[in-house]
Amino acid sequence: MERPSVRRSAVVLDAWPVLLALVLCLPLLAHGGYPLARDLVFVPRQPWTLASVGLGDGAPRAVPLDAVVSVLTSVVDGGWLARVAIPVILATAGWGTHRLVPGLGTVARLTAGGFAVWNPFVVERLALGQWALLAGYAAVPWLLVAARRYRESGAPGDLGATAAWLGLASLTPTGGALGALAVLSGGAGRSSRTAWLVLVCVALQLPWLVPSVVGAAAATSDPAGVDAFTAGSEGQVGVLTALLGLGGIWDANSVPGTRDSWWSTVTALLVVAALVLARRTLVRVRGRDDTVRLAVLAGVGLLLAFLSSIPGGGDLVRWLVESVPGAGLLRDSQKFLAPLAVLAAVSFAALAHLVDEAARRHGAEVVLAAGLVAVPLPFLLVPDGAASVWPTVRPVTYPAGLDRVAGIVDDGPAGASLATLPWRSYRGFGWGNGLISSDPATRWFDRDVLASDDLRVGPTTIRGESVRGQALGRALRSGPVADALRDQHVTWALVYLDDPDAPDLDLSGLTAAYSDADLALYRVPGATPAATSAGTAARVATGLADGLALVLVAAGSMLAARRRGKAARAPVG
Amino acid sequence: MIPFGSKLGEGGTVPLLLKFLLPVIAGGLTASVTMYGVVYSQTKAPATNPASQPILVYGDQS
């Protein structure tokens, strides 16, 4: 039977990350509507299409995430899903990180859990709207624990737990890569167990690997994205300092104001100091082997994040991106910093533990003073974290016209495609929250939706991977809209009327099907549906890959739950 | 867990008055730095004139 103080401490440890996650997501929780800003897009109900499993026209970048969201929004509204999923993912990072250091005191573990939720890496990625990448980050500490247990026990339940957490990480390709690195760094050991871990890692990457090989989109990416998405400097110092301070995202608009000052240098110095000073304590509470494994994982992540910024490294990444299918993942390099954020969190915890031990020699008041600095440390290092994230997570109210357009399009010819105009990938909406966002139409309609997948980053345009999208873009630039759409087998054109370029569109030759103050839908006379982008072989291969991953995660979850149940029932002592 | 005040003034090197003041100083420092950061970030001028930036871009390099 646990003592009440132990139970109370466990509740506080898990409640602190929840509180911080709720603060970061406050506008999303306090307002009605749906999040729509930057890469953060939720719609009321996301239909299941070929694009959901990576067989659309674009690269399988949000696979199997789109399939999972599609299934979930068939039973729960997308707005509610966002309100649950995003805070829970953030809190999961904190819950997992304080469990990496169970041997430390409550103040130290509060520091670990809080720092894992509120740090420059999380704030910058959430400000960019990349909530699903944060699922990969949140899974890292859990994967380290599960993989270590499997390495030591070889029990199927521990392998199952590893598969289940890797399933969460693998909602996106980058998260899957991060998760696989965490599994192998935490679990590699005896050859047969390592082989099982490798098999699980490979199997759970198949849902995006298979469509990227058999799908219609180009398997390689535009190397121009390497320079555009390389890690950036913050404040007056260089990229490495920004990365050591857990920042360095490529996008200036996602950087908190304080990170653009000497504050980012202070954070970097504190992180390095914590890594150095906490080393012995971490070795004592986690063991030398596990500490080294975490350090190696964080070091590899830092190297990947910094690689395109060092002489020769940029050329190497450009070559990989241009030549190796799937290597486009390496373009936005700073996201590989996730394991370093976990290591920094447990290092700050170990440092807090040392300070706490020293303070105890001087009485409870000094312990309280130390706790008043250690526990709110995340706020001190990114005091404007919430101010940076809140504009992104503030939800919008979608115009009613989108549902009316969906009714017309979805009742129209099967196999028809819809293109959104003016032709661009990220848009500003008069009814939005003031930030540009990915086009919600790509997730709204039960039809193939074509939108530009070229990305503008400052003055640079990064070419997208959609072969059909590129062809339509060229046709729209070179001739009348109606001819371009008809030639590319596009049946519908959805025009966002509040786009600054909308008045310049020549829509002659198109038949108006719907119009209101925000949207206009046109039908393209004479357009015939395009041949499907995915043949039977591609569908079967992708279906098998998705099925295998689903079975693996489901079976893993059951095995892990059974093992947890047995452990809970086992007599103490 | 040490009961609050149980070792007040015993055996430690921290003077009695400072023991009372330390939590106040630590809390005040934490609150001040946080408030300064929030105010600084909200009142800081952007590095470039937003009017000169191209609109509808995915992002701008930092």
XYZ file of C-alpha atoms in Angstrom:
635
model
C 0.000 0.000 0.000
C 1.489 3.354 -1.015
C 1.809 6.048 1.615
C -0.494 9.086 1.094
C 2.529 11.393 0.713
C 3.884 9.191 -2.101
C 0.505 9.182 -3.856
C 0.235 12.962 -3.394
C 3.696 13.422 -4.842
C 2.814 11.243 -7.864
C -0.315 13.308 -8.513
C 1.621 16.580 -8.292
C 4.308 15.242 -10.625
C 1.727 14.383 -13.291
C -0.399 17.477 -12.693
C 2.416 19.995 -13.290
C 2.978 19.048 -16.979
C -0.804 19.099 -17.477
C -1.014 22.616 -16.050
C 1.775 23.878 -18.316
C 0.235 22.174 -21.354
C -3.132 23.778 -20.596
C -1.509 27.212 -20.296
C 0.227 26.786 -23.669
C -3.080 25.748 -25.284
C -5.300 28.245 -23.445
C -6.822 30.047 -26.470
C -7.701 26.699 -28.047
C -9.516 25.660 -24.875
C -11.150 29.011 -24.198
C -12.607 29.707 -27.657
C -14.868 27.766 -29.968
C -13.921 26.778 -33.501
C -11.044 24.905 -35.098
C -7.302 25.521 -35.044
C -6.100 26.828 -38.405
C -2.692 28.493 -38.455
C 0.656 27.639 -40.000
C 0.878 23.794 -40.099
C -1.893 23.356 -37.525
C -5.079 22.437 -39.382
C -8.090 20.624 -37.964
C -11.409 20.391 -39.807
C -14.732 19.148 -38.391
C -14.556 15.813 -40.205
C -11.648 14.724 -42.341
C -12.804 12.233 -44.984
C -10.822 9.094 -45.723
C -9.187 9.511 -49.128
C -6.207 8.019 -50.897
C -4.216 11.039 -49.682
C -4.923 9.909 -46.087
C -2.653 6.915 -46.621
C -0.082 8.736 -48.748
C -1.405 7.740 -52.172
C -2.631 11.179 -53.170
C -0.793 13.520 -55.479
C 1.458 14.982 -52.780
C 4.340 13.509 -50.799
C 3.283 11.309 -47.825
C 4.329 13.964 -45.323
C 1.437 13.592 -42.859
C 1.177 9.802 -43.037
C -0.283 7.900 -41.254
C -1.372 10.965 -39.254
C -4.065 11.931 -41.772
C -5.469 8.384 -41.734
C -5.621 8.365 -37.922
C -7.244 11.816 -37.801
C -9.694 10.726 -40.478
C -10.766 7.710 -38.416
C -10.970 9.706 -35.188
C -12.949 12.581 -36.716
C -15.493 10.082 -37.993
C -16.499 9.594 -34.343
C -15.497 12.882 -32.693
C -15.526 16.456 -33.995
C -12.120 17.655 -35.206
C -12.209 20.698 -32.927
C -12.663 18.521 -29.853
C -9.991 16.145 -31.073
C -7.528 19.047 -31.257
C -8.511 20.224 -27.763
C -7.721 16.800 -26.339
C -4.826 15.649 -28.517
C -2.547 18.694 -28.356
C -2.539 19.231 -24.553
C -2.292 15.474 -23.929
C 0.694 15.184 -26.275
C 2.450 18.047 -24.492
C 1.678 16.588 -21.060
C 2.857 13.152 -22.242
C 6.311 14.628 -22.833
C 6.404 15.825 -19.222
C 4.986 12.594 -17.792
C 7.580 10.516 -19.632
C 10.541 12.761 -18.836
C 10.054 12.818 -15.069
C 9.781 9.017 -15.205
C 13.310 8.908 -16.655
C 14.655 10.024 -13.270
C 12.541 8.178 -10.675
C 15.418 8.253 -8.200
C 15.355 12.024 -7.830
C 13.239 14.048 -5.398
C 9.914 15.706 -6.105
C 11.352 19.179 -6.798
C 13.849 17.732 -9.278
C 11.237 15.627 -11.062
C 8.887 18.630 -11.238
C 11.719 20.475 -12.951
C 12.149 17.625 -15.437
C 8.437 17.327 -16.237
C 7.915 21.068 -16.521
C 10.977 21.673 -18.657
C 9.963 18.901 -21.061
C 6.659 20.692 -21.727
C 7.835 24.291 -21.743
C 11.169 24.797 -23.478
C 12.365 26.627 -26.610
C 12.081 23.503 -28.809
C 8.443 22.818 -27.905
C 7.450 26.483 -28.005
C 8.997 27.099 -31.437
C 7.578 23.918 -32.993
C 4.120 24.545 -31.569
C 4.252 28.155 -32.761
C 4.832 26.706 -36.249
C 1.834 24.431 -35.687
C 3.744 21.132 -35.789
C 1.781 19.336 -33.093
C 2.247 15.875 -34.597
C 6.039 16.214 -34.583
C 5.690 16.900 -30.862
C 4.007 13.493 -30.538
C 7.328 12.030 -31.690
C 9.159 14.185 -29.147
C 6.726 13.181 -26.384
C 7.289 9.500 -27.112
C 11.092 9.710 -26.809
C 11.343 9.331 -22.990
C 8.734 6.542 -22.975
C 10.593 4.750 -25.754
C 13.859 4.995 -23.834
C 12.208 3.379 -20.800
C 10.379 0.678 -22.792
C 13.370 -0.196 -24.979
C 15.676 -0.429 -21.942
C 13.221 -2.751 -20.209
C 13.060 -4.958 -23.287
C 16.858 -4.964 -23.549
C 17.073 -6.153 -19.942
C 14.067 -8.512 -19.753
C 13.384 -9.674 -23.286
C 9.720 -9.848 -22.231
C 7.111 -9.620 -25.034
C 5.221 -7.044 -22.943
C 8.198 -4.691 -23.050
C 8.599 -5.191 -26.797
C 4.865 -4.482 -27.059
C 5.210 -1.250 -25.078
C 8.048 -0.217 -27.382
C 5.874 -0.881 -30.441
C 2.946 1.030 -28.944
C 4.992 4.139 -28.122
C 6.770 3.954 -31.468
C 3.324 3.893 -33.076
C 2.600 7.261 -31.459
C 5.964 8.659 -32.573
C 5.489 7.338 -36.099
C 2.358 9.401 -36.801
C 4.703 11.456 -38.975
C 7.824 10.325 -40.841
C 10.115 12.599 -38.826
C 8.575 11.476 -35.550
C 9.067 7.881 -36.681
C 12.735 8.534 -37.431
C 13.196 10.178 -34.037
C 11.384 7.317 -32.334
C 13.412 4.657 -34.139
C 16.633 6.400 -33.100
C 15.389 6.443 -29.491
C 14.456 2.741 -29.617
C 17.792 1.670 -31.028
C 19.843 3.870 -28.717
C 17.887 2.711 -25.665
C 17.388 -0.931 -26.587
C 20.302 -2.138 -28.707
C 22.168 -4.890 -26.920
C 21.825 -8.638 -27.310
C 21.637 -9.458 -30.983
C 18.290 -11.308 -31.026
C 16.494 -8.595 -29.029
C 18.107 -5.878 -31.153
C 16.881 -7.697 -34.254
C 13.305 -7.632 -32.933
C 13.602 -3.913 -32.180
C 14.937 -3.239 -35.685
C 12.041 -5.207 -37.164
C 9.512 -3.185 -35.157
C 11.189 0.085 -36.178
C 11.150 -0.841 -39.871
C 7.584 -2.176 -39.799
C 6.251 1.029 -38.237
C 7.941 3.193 -40.881
C 6.361 1.236 -43.742
C 3.120 3.317 -43.766
C 5.082 6.284 -45.153
C 7.984 4.433 -46.789
C 5.766 2.306 -49.045
C 3.639 5.166 -50.486
C 6.741 7.283 -50.951
C 8.082 4.510 -53.224
C 4.880 3.375 -54.985
C 2.951 6.686 -54.864
C 2.579 9.286 -57.592
C 4.643 12.017 -55.942
C 8.358 12.475 -56.564
C 10.331 10.465 -54.002
C 13.091 13.043 -53.728
C 12.778 16.711 -52.751
C 13.960 20.118 -53.909
C 17.436 20.724 -52.415
C 16.634 24.455 -52.266
C 14.808 23.537 -49.071
C 18.070 22.654 -47.327
C 19.201 26.279 -47.135
C 15.664 27.534 -46.479
C 14.948 25.110 -43.649
C 18.399 24.887 -42.102
C 18.658 25.770 -38.408
C 18.798 29.502 -37.786
C 20.663 31.721 -35.375
C 18.853 33.541 -32.598
C 19.963 36.728 -30.856
C 23.463 37.960 -31.582
C 25.137 34.554 -31.654
C 25.469 31.681 -34.081
C 23.487 28.618 -34.985
C 25.287 26.259 -32.589
C 24.510 28.484 -29.610
C 20.866 28.656 -30.666
C 20.751 24.854 -30.954
C 22.461 24.304 -27.601
C 19.811 26.581 -26.127
C 17.222 24.205 -27.680
C 16.066 26.793 -30.232
C 17.250 27.495 -33.763
C 14.091 26.816 -35.749
C 14.406 27.983 -39.365
C 11.344 30.248 -39.197
C 11.841 33.714 -37.708
C 8.111 34.076 -37.078
C 8.142 31.107 -34.687
C 10.968 32.446 -32.520
C 9.875 33.986 -29.203
C 11.001 37.606 -28.750
C 13.242 36.772 -25.806
C 15.050 34.160 -27.888
C 16.119 36.929 -30.243
C 18.045 38.585 -27.408
C 20.955 37.724 -25.098
C 18.473 35.482 -23.314
C 19.056 32.697 -25.841
C 22.793 32.805 -25.011
C 22.013 32.564 -21.296
C 19.794 29.545 -22.001
C 22.554 27.880 -24.029
C 25.062 28.475 -21.240
C 22.645 27.103 -18.645
C 21.930 24.009 -20.737
C 25.638 23.304 -21.209
C 26.281 23.929 -17.506
C 23.458 21.571 -16.565
C 24.763 18.864 -18.919
C 28.229 19.103 -17.364
C 27.270 19.495 -13.703
C 24.479 16.908 -13.736
C 26.557 14.166 -15.313
C 27.512 12.358 -12.115
C 24.046 12.614 -10.602
C 22.480 11.237 -13.760
C 24.953 8.361 -13.803
C 24.089 7.654 -10.148
C 20.293 7.617 -10.636
C 20.042 6.230 -14.187
C 23.177 4.130 -14.403
C 26.205 4.820 -16.574
C 24.953 2.764 -19.518
C 21.548 4.457 -19.808
C 23.058 7.898 -19.332
C 25.596 7.300 -22.075
C 22.864 5.978 -24.399
C 20.738 9.088 -23.843
C 23.778 11.317 -24.332
C 24.657 9.539 -27.598
C 21.062 9.911 -28.832
C 21.049 13.621 -27.982
C 24.489 14.024 -29.585
C 23.330 12.376 -32.822
C 20.259 14.631 -32.832
C 22.411 17.735 -32.316
C 24.747 16.614 -35.107
C 21.825 16.116 -37.524
C 20.405 19.504 -36.531
C 23.755 21.223 -37.111
C 24.899 19.193 -40.118
C 23.569 21.465 -42.845
C 25.143 24.499 -41.136
C 28.743 23.279 -41.205
C 31.086 23.524 -44.207
C 30.521 20.527 -46.445
C 27.531 19.408 -44.408
C 25.107 21.498 -46.435
C 26.425 19.963 -49.674
C 26.064 16.470 -48.229
C 22.459 17.087 -47.132
C 21.607 18.688 -50.501
C 22.965 15.635 -52.281
C 21.026 13.269 -50.005
C 17.784 15.242 -50.415
C 18.150 15.287 -54.186
C 19.251 11.654 -54.573
C 17.871 9.485 -51.778
C 14.107 8.891 -51.523
C 12.776 10.075 -48.172
C 15.912 12.060 -47.310
C 13.825 15.218 -47.603
C 13.287 14.631 -43.872
C 16.749 16.058 -43.280
C 15.904 19.487 -44.724
C 14.255 20.920 -41.604
C 17.165 19.891 -39.441
C 16.329 21.545 -36.098
C 13.557 19.071 -35.360
C 16.187 16.423 -34.607
C 16.998 18.419 -31.483
C 14.165 16.642 -29.645
C 16.375 14.130 -27.749
C 18.647 16.973 -26.586
C 15.578 18.684 -25.108
C 14.857 15.479 -23.149
C 18.484 15.223 -21.978
C 18.455 18.901 -20.979
C 15.252 18.363 -18.982
C 16.693 15.472 -16.952
C 19.986 17.354 -16.548
C 18.198 20.380 -15.108
C 16.356 17.937 -12.848
C 19.632 16.450 -11.646
C 20.994 19.942 -11.061
C 17.865 20.861 -9.116
C 18.381 17.709 -7.055
C 21.935 18.787 -6.180
C 20.738 22.250 -5.193
C 17.881 20.721 -3.213
C 20.284 18.449 -1.298
C 22.551 21.374 -0.497
C 19.588 23.514 0.571
C 18.306 20.853 2.951
C 21.355 21.362 5.136
C 20.158 24.911 5.792
C 16.509 24.336 6.595
C 13.117 24.177 4.949
C 13.056 27.871 4.045
C 16.148 27.494 1.876
C 14.648 24.377 0.250
C 11.554 26.449 -0.529
C 13.694 29.206 -2.035
C 15.546 26.712 -4.234
C 12.253 25.174 -5.345
C 10.880 28.606 -6.214
C 13.662 28.962 -8.767
C 13.974 25.336 -9.967
C 10.326 24.461 -10.594
C 9.405 27.609 -12.578
C 12.675 27.338 -14.545
C 10.786 26.781 -17.844
C 9.058 30.159 -17.428
C 12.385 31.825 -16.706
C 14.044 30.473 -19.825
C 11.120 31.131 -22.204
C 8.999 33.709 -20.384
C 7.112 34.542 -23.565
C 6.464 30.908 -24.517
C 2.704 31.235 -24.199
C 2.700 34.577 -26.037
C 4.478 32.863 -28.949
C 2.179 29.855 -29.113
C -1.190 31.452 -28.422
C -1.649 33.143 -31.831
C -1.141 29.761 -33.537
C -3.550 27.777 -31.360
C -6.304 30.435 -31.379
C -9.135 28.693 -33.257
C -11.152 30.124 -36.135
C -14.734 29.728 -37.275
C -14.870 28.207 -40.738
C -17.225 29.862 -43.210
C -20.476 27.953 -43.653
C -19.829 27.984 -47.399
C -17.192 25.261 -47.086
C -19.855 22.738 -46.078
C -22.127 23.861 -48.911
C -19.267 23.506 -51.391
C -18.502 20.065 -49.937
C -22.119 19.057 -50.477
C -21.947 20.011 -54.156
C -18.522 18.511 -54.816
C -19.073 15.281 -52.900
C -22.409 14.766 -54.674
C -20.712 15.400 -58.024
C -18.965 12.900 -60.263
C -16.889 10.229 -58.561
C -13.166 10.527 -59.182
C -13.421 14.266 -59.851
C -10.631 16.553 -58.651
C -10.864 20.017 -57.144
C -8.202 22.732 -57.356
C -8.000 25.684 -54.984
C -7.264 29.113 -56.465
C -5.395 31.425 -56.531
C -2.661 28.839 -56.873
C -0.625 28.862 -53.654
C 0.108 26.546 -50.755
C -0.220 28.717 -47.641
C -2.969 31.298 -47.378
C -4.246 34.153 -45.271
C -7.998 34.164 -44.679
C -10.182 37.141 -43.844
C -12.047 34.852 -41.453
C -8.787 33.381 -40.060
C -6.844 34.392 -36.982
C -4.380 36.640 -38.773
C -1.723 33.976 -39.429
C -1.181 32.235 -42.740
C -2.097 28.575 -42.811
C -2.062 25.417 -44.848
C -5.137 25.091 -47.068
C -7.987 23.434 -45.090
C -9.628 22.328 -48.359
C -7.034 19.563 -48.736
C -8.584 17.918 -45.657
C -12.206 18.990 -46.111
C -13.484 17.293 -49.262
C -14.093 13.654 -50.071
C -12.369 14.182 -53.397
C -8.829 14.612 -54.641
C -7.879 18.222 -53.837
C -5.055 19.892 -55.715
C -3.309 22.836 -54.106
C 0.138 24.158 -54.803
C 2.777 22.393 -52.709
C 5.499 24.891 -53.568
C 6.646 26.627 -50.393
C 7.734 30.258 -50.217
C 10.316 30.896 -47.516
C 11.327 34.534 -47.681
C 12.504 35.095 -51.255
C 13.075 31.363 -51.919
C 10.545 29.060 -53.553
C 10.923 25.379 -52.710
C 9.413 23.139 -55.344
C 6.871 20.607 -54.101
C 6.839 16.885 -54.800
C 3.386 16.541 -56.407
C 3.943 15.736 -60.080
C 0.338 16.571 -60.972
C 0.409 19.733 -58.868
C 3.573 20.904 -60.615
C 1.975 20.271 -64.020
C -1.169 22.184 -63.049
C 0.910 25.057 -61.657
C 2.814 25.354 -64.941
C -0.428 25.200 -66.945
C -2.059 27.915 -64.803
C 0.955 30.183 -65.255
C 1.024 29.740 -69.010
C -2.610 29.834 -70.122
C -6.255 30.553 -69.292
C -7.519 28.993 -66.057
C -10.345 27.046 -67.727
C -8.002 25.449 -70.279
C -5.380 24.611 -67.668
C -7.921 22.926 -65.396
C -9.550 20.996 -68.220
C -6.201 19.789 -69.583
C -5.191 18.559 -66.124
C -8.518 16.746 -65.601
C -9.690 19.049 -62.807
C -13.494 19.199 -62.525
C -13.909 21.857 -59.820
C -12.216 25.148 -58.968
C -12.650 26.597 -55.475
C -11.723 30.273 -55.351
C -10.924 31.971 -52.042
C -12.386 35.397 -52.711
C -10.439 37.149 -49.947
C -7.087 36.201 -51.512
C -5.278 39.338 -52.753
C -4.759 37.721 -56.163
C -8.373 36.543 -56.552
C -9.571 39.635 -58.463
C -6.847 39.017 -61.073
C -8.050 35.496 -61.922
C -9.516 35.090 -65.390
C -12.384 32.697 -64.704
C -14.006 32.960 -68.103
C -15.134 29.627 -69.488
C -15.977 28.226 -66.043
C -19.511 27.590 -64.823
C -20.435 29.097 -61.455
C -21.835 26.470 -59.073
C -21.803 28.339 -55.751
C -20.792 31.737 -54.450
C -20.886 33.699 -51.198
C -18.791 36.441 -49.632
C -15.837 34.113 -48.921
C -15.870 31.366 -51.526
C -16.848 30.661 -55.096
C -17.090 27.227 -56.659
C -16.844 26.743 -60.403
C -17.310 23.685 -62.549
C -14.947 23.140 -65.445
C -16.997 22.320 -68.568
C -15.758 19.278 -70.421
C -13.335 18.139 -67.703
C -12.965 14.393 -67.327
C -11.688 12.691 -64.167
C -7.997 11.892 -64.141
C -6.762 8.327 -64.058
C -6.267 7.370 -60.430
C -2.840 8.229 -59.059
C -2.559 4.858 -57.341
C -2.861 1.525 -59.098
C -4.024 -1.718 -57.535
C -0.489 -2.829 -56.688
C 0.222 0.447 -54.886
C -3.043 0.217 -52.949
C -2.412 -3.386 -51.926
C 1.177 -2.680 -50.860
C 0.141 0.372 -48.853
C -2.811 -1.457 -47.330
C -0.540 -4.286 -46.205
C 1.952 -1.823 -44.725
C -0.795 0.048 -42.848
C -2.397 -3.197 -41.695
C 0.898 -4.563 -40.405
C 1.614 -1.352 -38.492
C -1.900 -1.285 -37.036
C -1.721 -4.918 -35.894
C 1.728 -4.332 -34.396
C 0.611 -1.288 -32.404
C -2.637 -2.930 -31.273
C -0.948 -6.186 -30.246
C 1.871 -4.255 -28.605
C -0.587 -2.177 -26.594
C -2.394 -5.317 -25.406
C 0.832 -7.085 -24.444
C 2.036 -3.991 -22.594
C -1.292 -3.617 -20.778
C -1.243 -7.293 -19.756
C 2.311 -6.971 -18.444
C 1.385 -3.813 -16.539
C -1.625 -5.594 -15.046
C 0.557 -8.522 -13.920
C 3.084 -6.150 -12.374
C 0.329 -4.304 -10.495
C -1.092 -7.591 -9.124
C 2.306 -8.978 -8.094
C 2.746 -9.088 -4.274
C 5.061 -6.362 -2.945
C 8.283 -7.620 -1.383
C 10.404 16.046 3.519
C 11.569 18.579 6.071
C 8.688 20.141 8.044
C 8.560 23.840 7.335
C 10.671 25.757 9.898
C 11.912 22.653 11.697
C 15.600 23.490 11.322
C 15.249 27.202 11.477
C 18.498 28.599 12.829
C 19.977 25.202 13.678
C 23.409 24.225 12.514
C 23.161 26.012 9.170
C 25.397 28.731 7.860
C 22.522 30.844 6.580
C 21.600 33.575 9.080
C 18.101 33.524 10.531
C 16.869 36.670 8.766
C 18.176 35.505 5.416
C 16.320 32.209 5.841
C 13.076 34.126 5.977
C 14.055 36.401 3.139
C 15.401 33.741 0.770
C 12.026 32.378 -0.402
C 10.807 35.950 -0.865
C 13.916 36.860 -2.851
C 13.727 33.686 -4.952
C 10.019 34.090 -5.656
C 10.432 37.787 -6.416
C 13.356 37.095 -8.721
C 11.439 34.401 -10.599
C 8.390 36.629 -10.982
C 10.465 39.651 -12.008
C 12.459 37.814 -14.675
C 9.300 36.235 -16.066
C 7.448 39.552 -16.163
C 10.439 41.306 -17.735
C 10.609 38.637 -20.423
C 6.916 38.855 -21.190
C 6.927 42.667 -21.344
C 10.151 42.700 -23.387
C 8.789 40.271 -25.965
C 5.497 42.111 -26.293
C 7.029 45.564 -26.688
C 10.025 44.681 -28.877
C 9.990 46.150 -32.368
C 10.215 43.570 -35.179
C 13.614 43.115 -36.798
C 12.229 44.068 -40.203
C 9.330 46.233 -41.238
C 6.362 43.841 -41.680
C 5.055 46.049 -44.504
C 8.171 45.277 -46.546
C 7.817 41.524 -46.137
C 6.179 39.457 -48.869
C 2.835 38.159 -47.668
C 1.534 34.614 -47.850
C 4.863 32.936 -47.346
C 5.272 29.736 -45.347
C 7.861 31.459 -43.175
C 10.944 33.649 -43.045
C 14.425 32.438 -42.316
C 15.638 33.312 -38.829
